[in-house]
Short mmCIF file of C-alpha atoms in Angstrom, two decimals:
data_model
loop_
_atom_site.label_atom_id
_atom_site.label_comp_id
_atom_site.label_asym_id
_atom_site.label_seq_id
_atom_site.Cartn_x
_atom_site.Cartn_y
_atom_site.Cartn_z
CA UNK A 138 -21.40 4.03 -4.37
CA UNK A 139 -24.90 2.88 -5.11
CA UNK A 140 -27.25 1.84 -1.61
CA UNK A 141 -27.22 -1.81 -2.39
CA UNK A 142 -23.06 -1.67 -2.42
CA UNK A 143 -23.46 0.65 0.88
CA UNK A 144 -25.86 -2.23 2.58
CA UNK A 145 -23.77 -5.25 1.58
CA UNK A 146 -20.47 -3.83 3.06
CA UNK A 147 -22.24 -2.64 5.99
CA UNK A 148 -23.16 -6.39 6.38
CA UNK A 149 -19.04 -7.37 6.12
CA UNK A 150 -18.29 -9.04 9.09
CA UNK A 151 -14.38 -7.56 10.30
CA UNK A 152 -13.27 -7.43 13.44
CA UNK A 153 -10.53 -5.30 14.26
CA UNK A 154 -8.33 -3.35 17.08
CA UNK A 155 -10.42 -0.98 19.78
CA UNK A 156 -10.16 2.32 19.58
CA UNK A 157 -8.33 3.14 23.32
CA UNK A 158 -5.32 3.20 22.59
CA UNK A 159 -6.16 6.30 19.83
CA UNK A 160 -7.98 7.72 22.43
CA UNK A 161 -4.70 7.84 24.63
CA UNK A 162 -2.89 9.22 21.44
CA UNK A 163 -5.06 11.64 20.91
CA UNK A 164 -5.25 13.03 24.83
CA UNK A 165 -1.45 13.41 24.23
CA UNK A 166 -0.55 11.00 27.24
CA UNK A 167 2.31 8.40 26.49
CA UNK A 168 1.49 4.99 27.82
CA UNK A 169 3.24 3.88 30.85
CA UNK A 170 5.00 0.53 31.05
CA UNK A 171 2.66 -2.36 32.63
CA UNK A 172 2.78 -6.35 33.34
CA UNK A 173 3.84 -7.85 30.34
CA UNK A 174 5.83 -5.05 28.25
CA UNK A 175 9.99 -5.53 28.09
CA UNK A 176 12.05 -3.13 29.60
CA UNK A 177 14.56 -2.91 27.10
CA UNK A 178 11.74 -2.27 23.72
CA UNK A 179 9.29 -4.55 22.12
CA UNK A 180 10.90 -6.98 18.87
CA UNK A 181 8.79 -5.42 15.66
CA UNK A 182 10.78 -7.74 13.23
CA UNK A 183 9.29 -10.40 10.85
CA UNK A 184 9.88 -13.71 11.97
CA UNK A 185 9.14 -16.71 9.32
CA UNK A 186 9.03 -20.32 9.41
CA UNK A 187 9.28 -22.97 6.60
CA UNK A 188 5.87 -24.16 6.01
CA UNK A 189 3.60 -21.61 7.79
CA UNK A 190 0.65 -20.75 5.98
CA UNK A 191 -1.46 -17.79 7.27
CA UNK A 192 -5.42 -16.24 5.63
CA UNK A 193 -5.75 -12.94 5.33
CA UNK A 194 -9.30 -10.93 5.07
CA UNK A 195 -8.83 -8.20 3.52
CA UNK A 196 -11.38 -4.63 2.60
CA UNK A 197 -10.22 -1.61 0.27
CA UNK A 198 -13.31 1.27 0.05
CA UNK A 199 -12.09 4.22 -2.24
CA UNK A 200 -14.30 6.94 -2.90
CA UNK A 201 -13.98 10.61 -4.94
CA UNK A 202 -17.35 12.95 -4.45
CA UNK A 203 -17.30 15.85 -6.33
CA UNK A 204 -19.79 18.96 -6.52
CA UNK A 205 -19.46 21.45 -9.05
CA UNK A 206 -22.14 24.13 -9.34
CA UNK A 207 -24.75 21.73 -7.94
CA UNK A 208 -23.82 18.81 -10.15
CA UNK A 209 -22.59 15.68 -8.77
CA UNK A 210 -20.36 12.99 -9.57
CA UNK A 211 -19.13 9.98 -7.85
CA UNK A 212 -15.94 7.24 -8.45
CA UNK A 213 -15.96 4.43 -6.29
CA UNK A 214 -13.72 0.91 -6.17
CA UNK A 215 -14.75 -1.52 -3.64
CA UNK A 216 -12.58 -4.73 -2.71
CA UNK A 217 -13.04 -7.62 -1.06
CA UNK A 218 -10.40 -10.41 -0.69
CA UNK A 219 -9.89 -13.46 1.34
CA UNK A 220 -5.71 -14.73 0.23
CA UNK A 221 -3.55 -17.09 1.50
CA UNK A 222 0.39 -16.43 2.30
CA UNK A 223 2.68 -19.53 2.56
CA UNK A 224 6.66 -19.66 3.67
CA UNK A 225 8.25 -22.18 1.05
CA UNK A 226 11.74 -20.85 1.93
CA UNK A 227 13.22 -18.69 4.92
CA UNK A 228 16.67 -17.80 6.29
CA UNK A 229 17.95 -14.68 8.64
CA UNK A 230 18.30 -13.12 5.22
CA UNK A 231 14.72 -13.36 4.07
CA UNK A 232 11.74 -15.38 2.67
CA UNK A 233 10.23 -16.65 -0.25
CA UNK A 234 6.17 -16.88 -0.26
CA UNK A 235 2.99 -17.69 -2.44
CA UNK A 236 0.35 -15.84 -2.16
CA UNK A 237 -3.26 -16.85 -3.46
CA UNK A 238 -6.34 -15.37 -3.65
CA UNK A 239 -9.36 -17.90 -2.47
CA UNK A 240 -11.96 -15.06 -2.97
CA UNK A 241 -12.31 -11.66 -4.57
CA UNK A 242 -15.56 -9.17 -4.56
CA UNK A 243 -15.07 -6.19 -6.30
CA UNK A 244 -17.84 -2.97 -7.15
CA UNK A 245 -17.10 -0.58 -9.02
CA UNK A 246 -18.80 2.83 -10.03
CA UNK A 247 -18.07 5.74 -12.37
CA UNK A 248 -15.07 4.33 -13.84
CA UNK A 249 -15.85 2.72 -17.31
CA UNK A 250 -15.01 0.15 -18.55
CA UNK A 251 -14.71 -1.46 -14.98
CA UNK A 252 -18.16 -0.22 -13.54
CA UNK A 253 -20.21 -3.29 -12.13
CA UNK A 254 -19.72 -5.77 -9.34
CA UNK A 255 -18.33 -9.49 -8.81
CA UNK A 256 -18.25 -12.23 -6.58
CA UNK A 257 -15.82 -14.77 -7.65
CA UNK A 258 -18.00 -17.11 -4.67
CA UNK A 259 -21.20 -16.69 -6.64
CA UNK A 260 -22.78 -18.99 -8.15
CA UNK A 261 -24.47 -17.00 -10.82
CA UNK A 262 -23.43 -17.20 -13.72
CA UNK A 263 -21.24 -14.15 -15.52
CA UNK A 264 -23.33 -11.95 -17.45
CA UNK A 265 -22.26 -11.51 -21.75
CA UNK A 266 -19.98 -8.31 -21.74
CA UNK A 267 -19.55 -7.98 -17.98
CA UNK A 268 -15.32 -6.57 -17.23
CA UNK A 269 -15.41 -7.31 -14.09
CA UNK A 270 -15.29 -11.63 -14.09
CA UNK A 271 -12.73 -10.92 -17.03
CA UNK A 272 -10.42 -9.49 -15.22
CA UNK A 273 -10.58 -10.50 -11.01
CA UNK A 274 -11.62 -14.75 -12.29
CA UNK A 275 -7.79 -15.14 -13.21
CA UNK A 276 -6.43 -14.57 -10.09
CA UNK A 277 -8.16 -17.16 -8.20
CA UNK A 278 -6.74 -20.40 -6.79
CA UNK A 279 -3.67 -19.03 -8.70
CA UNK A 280 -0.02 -18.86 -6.90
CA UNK A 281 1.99 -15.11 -7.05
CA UNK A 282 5.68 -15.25 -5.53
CA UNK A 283 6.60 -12.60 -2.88
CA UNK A 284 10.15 -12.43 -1.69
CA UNK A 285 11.07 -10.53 1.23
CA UNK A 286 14.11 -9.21 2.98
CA UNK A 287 15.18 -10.28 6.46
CA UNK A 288 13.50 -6.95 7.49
CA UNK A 289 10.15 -7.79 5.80
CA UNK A 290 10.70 -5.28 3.15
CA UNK A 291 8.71 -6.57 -0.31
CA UNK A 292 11.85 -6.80 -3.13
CA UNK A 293 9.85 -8.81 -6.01
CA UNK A 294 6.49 -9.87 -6.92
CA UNK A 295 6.60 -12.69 -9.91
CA UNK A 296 3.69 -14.59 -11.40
CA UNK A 297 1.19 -11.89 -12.52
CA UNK A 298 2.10 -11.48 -16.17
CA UNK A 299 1.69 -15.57 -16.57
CA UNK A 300 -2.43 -14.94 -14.94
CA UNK A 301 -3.35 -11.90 -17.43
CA UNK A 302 -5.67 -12.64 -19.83
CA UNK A 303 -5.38 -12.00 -23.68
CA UNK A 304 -6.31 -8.11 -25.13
CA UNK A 305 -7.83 -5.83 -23.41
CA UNK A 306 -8.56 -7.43 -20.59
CA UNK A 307 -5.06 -8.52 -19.29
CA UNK A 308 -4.31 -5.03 -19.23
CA UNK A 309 -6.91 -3.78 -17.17
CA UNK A 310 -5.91 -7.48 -14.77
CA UNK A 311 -2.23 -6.07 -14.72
CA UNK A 312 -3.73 -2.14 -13.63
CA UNK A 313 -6.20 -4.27 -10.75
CA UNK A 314 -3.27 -6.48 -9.96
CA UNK A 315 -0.54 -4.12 -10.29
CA UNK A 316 2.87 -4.56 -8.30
CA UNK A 317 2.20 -1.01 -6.44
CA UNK A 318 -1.65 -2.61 -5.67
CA UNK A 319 -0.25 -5.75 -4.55
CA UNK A 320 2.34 -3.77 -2.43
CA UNK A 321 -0.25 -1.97 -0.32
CA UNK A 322 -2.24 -5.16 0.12
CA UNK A 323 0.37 -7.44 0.98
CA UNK A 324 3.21 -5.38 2.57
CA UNK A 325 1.80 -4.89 5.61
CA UNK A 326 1.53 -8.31 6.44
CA UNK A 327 5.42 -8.80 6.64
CA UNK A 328 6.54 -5.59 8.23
CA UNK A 329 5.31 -2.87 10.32
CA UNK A 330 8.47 -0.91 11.33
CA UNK A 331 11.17 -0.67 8.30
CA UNK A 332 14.54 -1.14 8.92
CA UNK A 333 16.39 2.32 9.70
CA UNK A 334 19.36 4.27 9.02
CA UNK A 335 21.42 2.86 11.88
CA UNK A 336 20.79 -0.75 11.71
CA UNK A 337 22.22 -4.09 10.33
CA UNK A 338 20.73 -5.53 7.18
CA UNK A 339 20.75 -8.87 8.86
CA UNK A 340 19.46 -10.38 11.40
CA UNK A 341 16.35 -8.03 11.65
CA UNK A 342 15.78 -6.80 15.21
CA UNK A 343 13.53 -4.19 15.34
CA UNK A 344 13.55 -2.73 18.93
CA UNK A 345 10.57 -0.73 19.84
CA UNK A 346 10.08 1.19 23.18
CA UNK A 347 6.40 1.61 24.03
CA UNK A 348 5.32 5.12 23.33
CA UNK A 349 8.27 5.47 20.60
CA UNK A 350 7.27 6.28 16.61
CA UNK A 351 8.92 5.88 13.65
CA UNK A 352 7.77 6.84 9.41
CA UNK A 353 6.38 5.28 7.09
CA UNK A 354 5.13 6.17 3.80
CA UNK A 355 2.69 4.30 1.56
CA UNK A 356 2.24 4.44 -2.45
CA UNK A 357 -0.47 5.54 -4.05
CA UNK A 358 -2.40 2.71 -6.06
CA UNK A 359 -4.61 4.65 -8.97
CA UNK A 360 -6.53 1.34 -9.26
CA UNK A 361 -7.68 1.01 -6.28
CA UNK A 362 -8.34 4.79 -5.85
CA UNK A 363 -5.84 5.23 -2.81
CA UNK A 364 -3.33 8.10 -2.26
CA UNK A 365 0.00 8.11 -1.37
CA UNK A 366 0.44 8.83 2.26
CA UNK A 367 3.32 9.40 4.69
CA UNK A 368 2.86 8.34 8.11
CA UNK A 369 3.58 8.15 11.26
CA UNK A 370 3.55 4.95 13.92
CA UNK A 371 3.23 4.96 17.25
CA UNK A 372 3.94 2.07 19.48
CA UNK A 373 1.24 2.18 22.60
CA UNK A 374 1.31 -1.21 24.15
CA UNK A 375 3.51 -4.45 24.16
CA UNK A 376 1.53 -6.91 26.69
CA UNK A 377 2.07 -10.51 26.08
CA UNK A 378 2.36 -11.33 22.36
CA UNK A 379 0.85 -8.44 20.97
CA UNK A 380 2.09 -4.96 20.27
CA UNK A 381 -0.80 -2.57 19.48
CA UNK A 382 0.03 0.54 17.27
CA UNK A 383 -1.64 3.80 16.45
CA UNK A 384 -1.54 5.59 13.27
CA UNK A 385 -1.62 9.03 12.54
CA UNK A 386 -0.39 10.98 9.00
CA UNK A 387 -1.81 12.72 6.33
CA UNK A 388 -2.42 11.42 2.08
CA UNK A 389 -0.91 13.04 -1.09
CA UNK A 390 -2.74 16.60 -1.33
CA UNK A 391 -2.06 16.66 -5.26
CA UNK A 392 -5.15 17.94 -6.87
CA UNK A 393 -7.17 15.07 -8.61
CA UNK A 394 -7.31 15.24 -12.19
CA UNK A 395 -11.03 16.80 -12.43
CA UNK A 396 -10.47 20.08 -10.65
CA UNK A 397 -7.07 20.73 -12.41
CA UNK A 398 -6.86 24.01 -13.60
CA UNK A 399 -9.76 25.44 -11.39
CA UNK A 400 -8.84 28.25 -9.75
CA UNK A 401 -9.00 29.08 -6.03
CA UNK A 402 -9.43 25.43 -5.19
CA UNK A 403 -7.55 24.57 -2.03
CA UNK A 404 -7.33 21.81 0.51
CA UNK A 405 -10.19 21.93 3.52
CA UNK A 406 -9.18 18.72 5.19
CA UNK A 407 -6.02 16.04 5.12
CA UNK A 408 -5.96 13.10 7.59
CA UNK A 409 -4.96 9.27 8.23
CA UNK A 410 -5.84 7.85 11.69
CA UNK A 411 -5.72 4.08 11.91
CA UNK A 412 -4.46 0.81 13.99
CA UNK A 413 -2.21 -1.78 13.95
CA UNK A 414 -2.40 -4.99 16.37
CA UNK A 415 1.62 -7.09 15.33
CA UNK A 416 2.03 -10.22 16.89
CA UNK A 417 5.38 -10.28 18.43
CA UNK A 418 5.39 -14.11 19.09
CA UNK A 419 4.77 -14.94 15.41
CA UNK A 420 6.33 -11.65 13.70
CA UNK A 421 3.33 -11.18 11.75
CA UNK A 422 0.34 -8.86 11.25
CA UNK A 423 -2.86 -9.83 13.24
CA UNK A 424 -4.86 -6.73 12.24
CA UNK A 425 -4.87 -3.09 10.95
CA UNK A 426 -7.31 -0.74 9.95
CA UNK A 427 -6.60 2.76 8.09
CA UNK A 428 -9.17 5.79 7.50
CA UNK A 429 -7.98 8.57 5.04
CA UNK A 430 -9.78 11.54 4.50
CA UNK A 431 -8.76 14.71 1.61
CA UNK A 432 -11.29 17.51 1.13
CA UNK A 433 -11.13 19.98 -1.30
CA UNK A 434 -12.51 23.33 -1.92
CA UNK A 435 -13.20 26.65 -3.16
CA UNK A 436 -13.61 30.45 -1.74
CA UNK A 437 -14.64 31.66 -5.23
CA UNK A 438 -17.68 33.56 -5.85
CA UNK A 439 -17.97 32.42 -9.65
CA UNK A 440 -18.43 28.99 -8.52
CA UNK A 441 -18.41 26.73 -5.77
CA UNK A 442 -16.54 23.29 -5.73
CA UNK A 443 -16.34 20.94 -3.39
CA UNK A 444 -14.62 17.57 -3.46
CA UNK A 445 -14.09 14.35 -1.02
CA UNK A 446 -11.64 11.85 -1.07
CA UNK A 447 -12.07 8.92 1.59
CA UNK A 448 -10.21 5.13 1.69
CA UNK A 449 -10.72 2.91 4.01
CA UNK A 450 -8.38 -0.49 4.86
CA UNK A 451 -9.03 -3.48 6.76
CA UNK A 452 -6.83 -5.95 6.95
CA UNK A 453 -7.17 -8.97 9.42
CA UNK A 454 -5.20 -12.66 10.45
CA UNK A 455 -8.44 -15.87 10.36
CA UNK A 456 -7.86 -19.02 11.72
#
């Protein structure tokens, strides 16, 4: 991305989990048991109440650099969101909640017709022409319905088709705000260890010992310039009301679509290291953060390619 996009999300104010408990991960030392933590596991599940309404901040950095015989070329999708989640219905079998956006910024860069930046908070006025207002504007203030399984497992999104606008531009609204998008934004929010092979479908009790992991794996969003990625949690610490969890895993390695067909092009680099902080008290996200790195390149002596793909996620509870 251009160096004004660079300086303004430098600016972004998020805080997020420490870094220790990676730290321990990575030393390859499981966490012993301390003051606070339950002998018997840590309780992962969602737990929702009638009438509890939660804000979200949210980040979503996707970049693609690619070199090819000394000529570059970047992609880049920046998001910014601030969204509300309400309970309007809840039982041991699951939940019903709306979802709305207060705020979007979005940048984006080498990906016509959406290239530009907007700031649904600003007060200037949209520029004649401009994609970007035409397609994030209709999503503000506006109510989505998420429904949930007792296990916090998204099973419908409804409401986006009504917000798209006419031609053109509701179908590039209903690529932004596609389910799979909304999915990675909003999923983690409900659940943070899925329901497995062994367990009832209701009531959700997801019992964690500290140092345990279980798999995950995440979709890829084309929008929003994100792989697919299968991972893997780790629970480090249960002390009080929050469980803090390390990620580790790796995204899709499928080629991207500009070095198809090039030969000798193979992968240099695959990673996802990341956080989680759950609040056990109110079975709800308080904060995550994800890094994913995929490199790409080539040994051949006809040319030389090289190619980058980062994302970065921050997602975080605000009073």
């Amino acid at each position: 991305m251009n160096a004004s996009l660079r300086t303004s999300r430098a600016r972004t104010p998020w805080t997020l989990a420490a870094a220790g408990a990676l730290a321990t991960l990575a030393a390859g030392i499981a966490p012993a048991q301390s003051a606070g933590e339950r002998a018997d596991g840590t309780n992962l599940a969602p737990i929702y109440t009638e009438g509890e309404t939660d804000r979200y901040d949210m980040t979503v950095d996707a970049d693609l650099k690619m070199t090819l015989l000394g000529s570059s070329q970047e992609i880049g999708s920046f998001i910014e969101a601030r969204f509300v989640v309400e309970i309007v219905e809840a039982s041991s079998e699951g939940a019903t909640a709306i979802v709305r956006f207060d705020r979007i910024r979005v940048a984006f860069e080498g990906r016509p017709p959406l290239d530009g930046e907007f700031d649904s908070a600003s007060k200037v006025a949209d520029s004649p022409g401009d994609v970007p207002p035409l397609i994030v504007r209709p999503a503000i203030g506006k109510a989505i319905t998420i429904k949930v399984d007792a296990w916090g497992a998204m099973i419908s999104i409804d409401g986006l088709e009504d917000l798209a606008p006419e031609g053109v531009a509701g179908g590039l609204f209903l690529e932004l705000f596609s389910d799979d998008a909304l999915y990675s934004m909003l999923q983690p929010v409900f659940r943070i260890r899925p329901q497995q092979d062994d367990e009832p479908t209701s009531p959700a009790r997801a019992m964690q010992a500290v140092g345990s992991s279980w798999n995950m794996s995440q979709p890829s969003v084309r929008s929003l310039g994100m792989r697919g990625q299968e991972l893997t949690l780790t629970l480090e610490s249960a002390r009080g009301d929050e469980a803090r969890i390390a990620i580790t895993g790796k995204p899709n390695e499928r080629l991207p679509d500009e070095a198809k067909g090039m030969p000798g092009v193979e992968t240099t680099k695959s990673s996802v290291t990341g956080d989680a902080v759950w609040d056990t008290a109110g079975g709800e996200l308080e904060s995550l953060k994800s890094n994913a790195t995929l490199s790409f390149g080539s040994s051949g002596s006809s040319f030389a390619i090289d190619i980058e793909i980062t994302s970065k996620t921050t997602l975080e509870r605000v009073d």
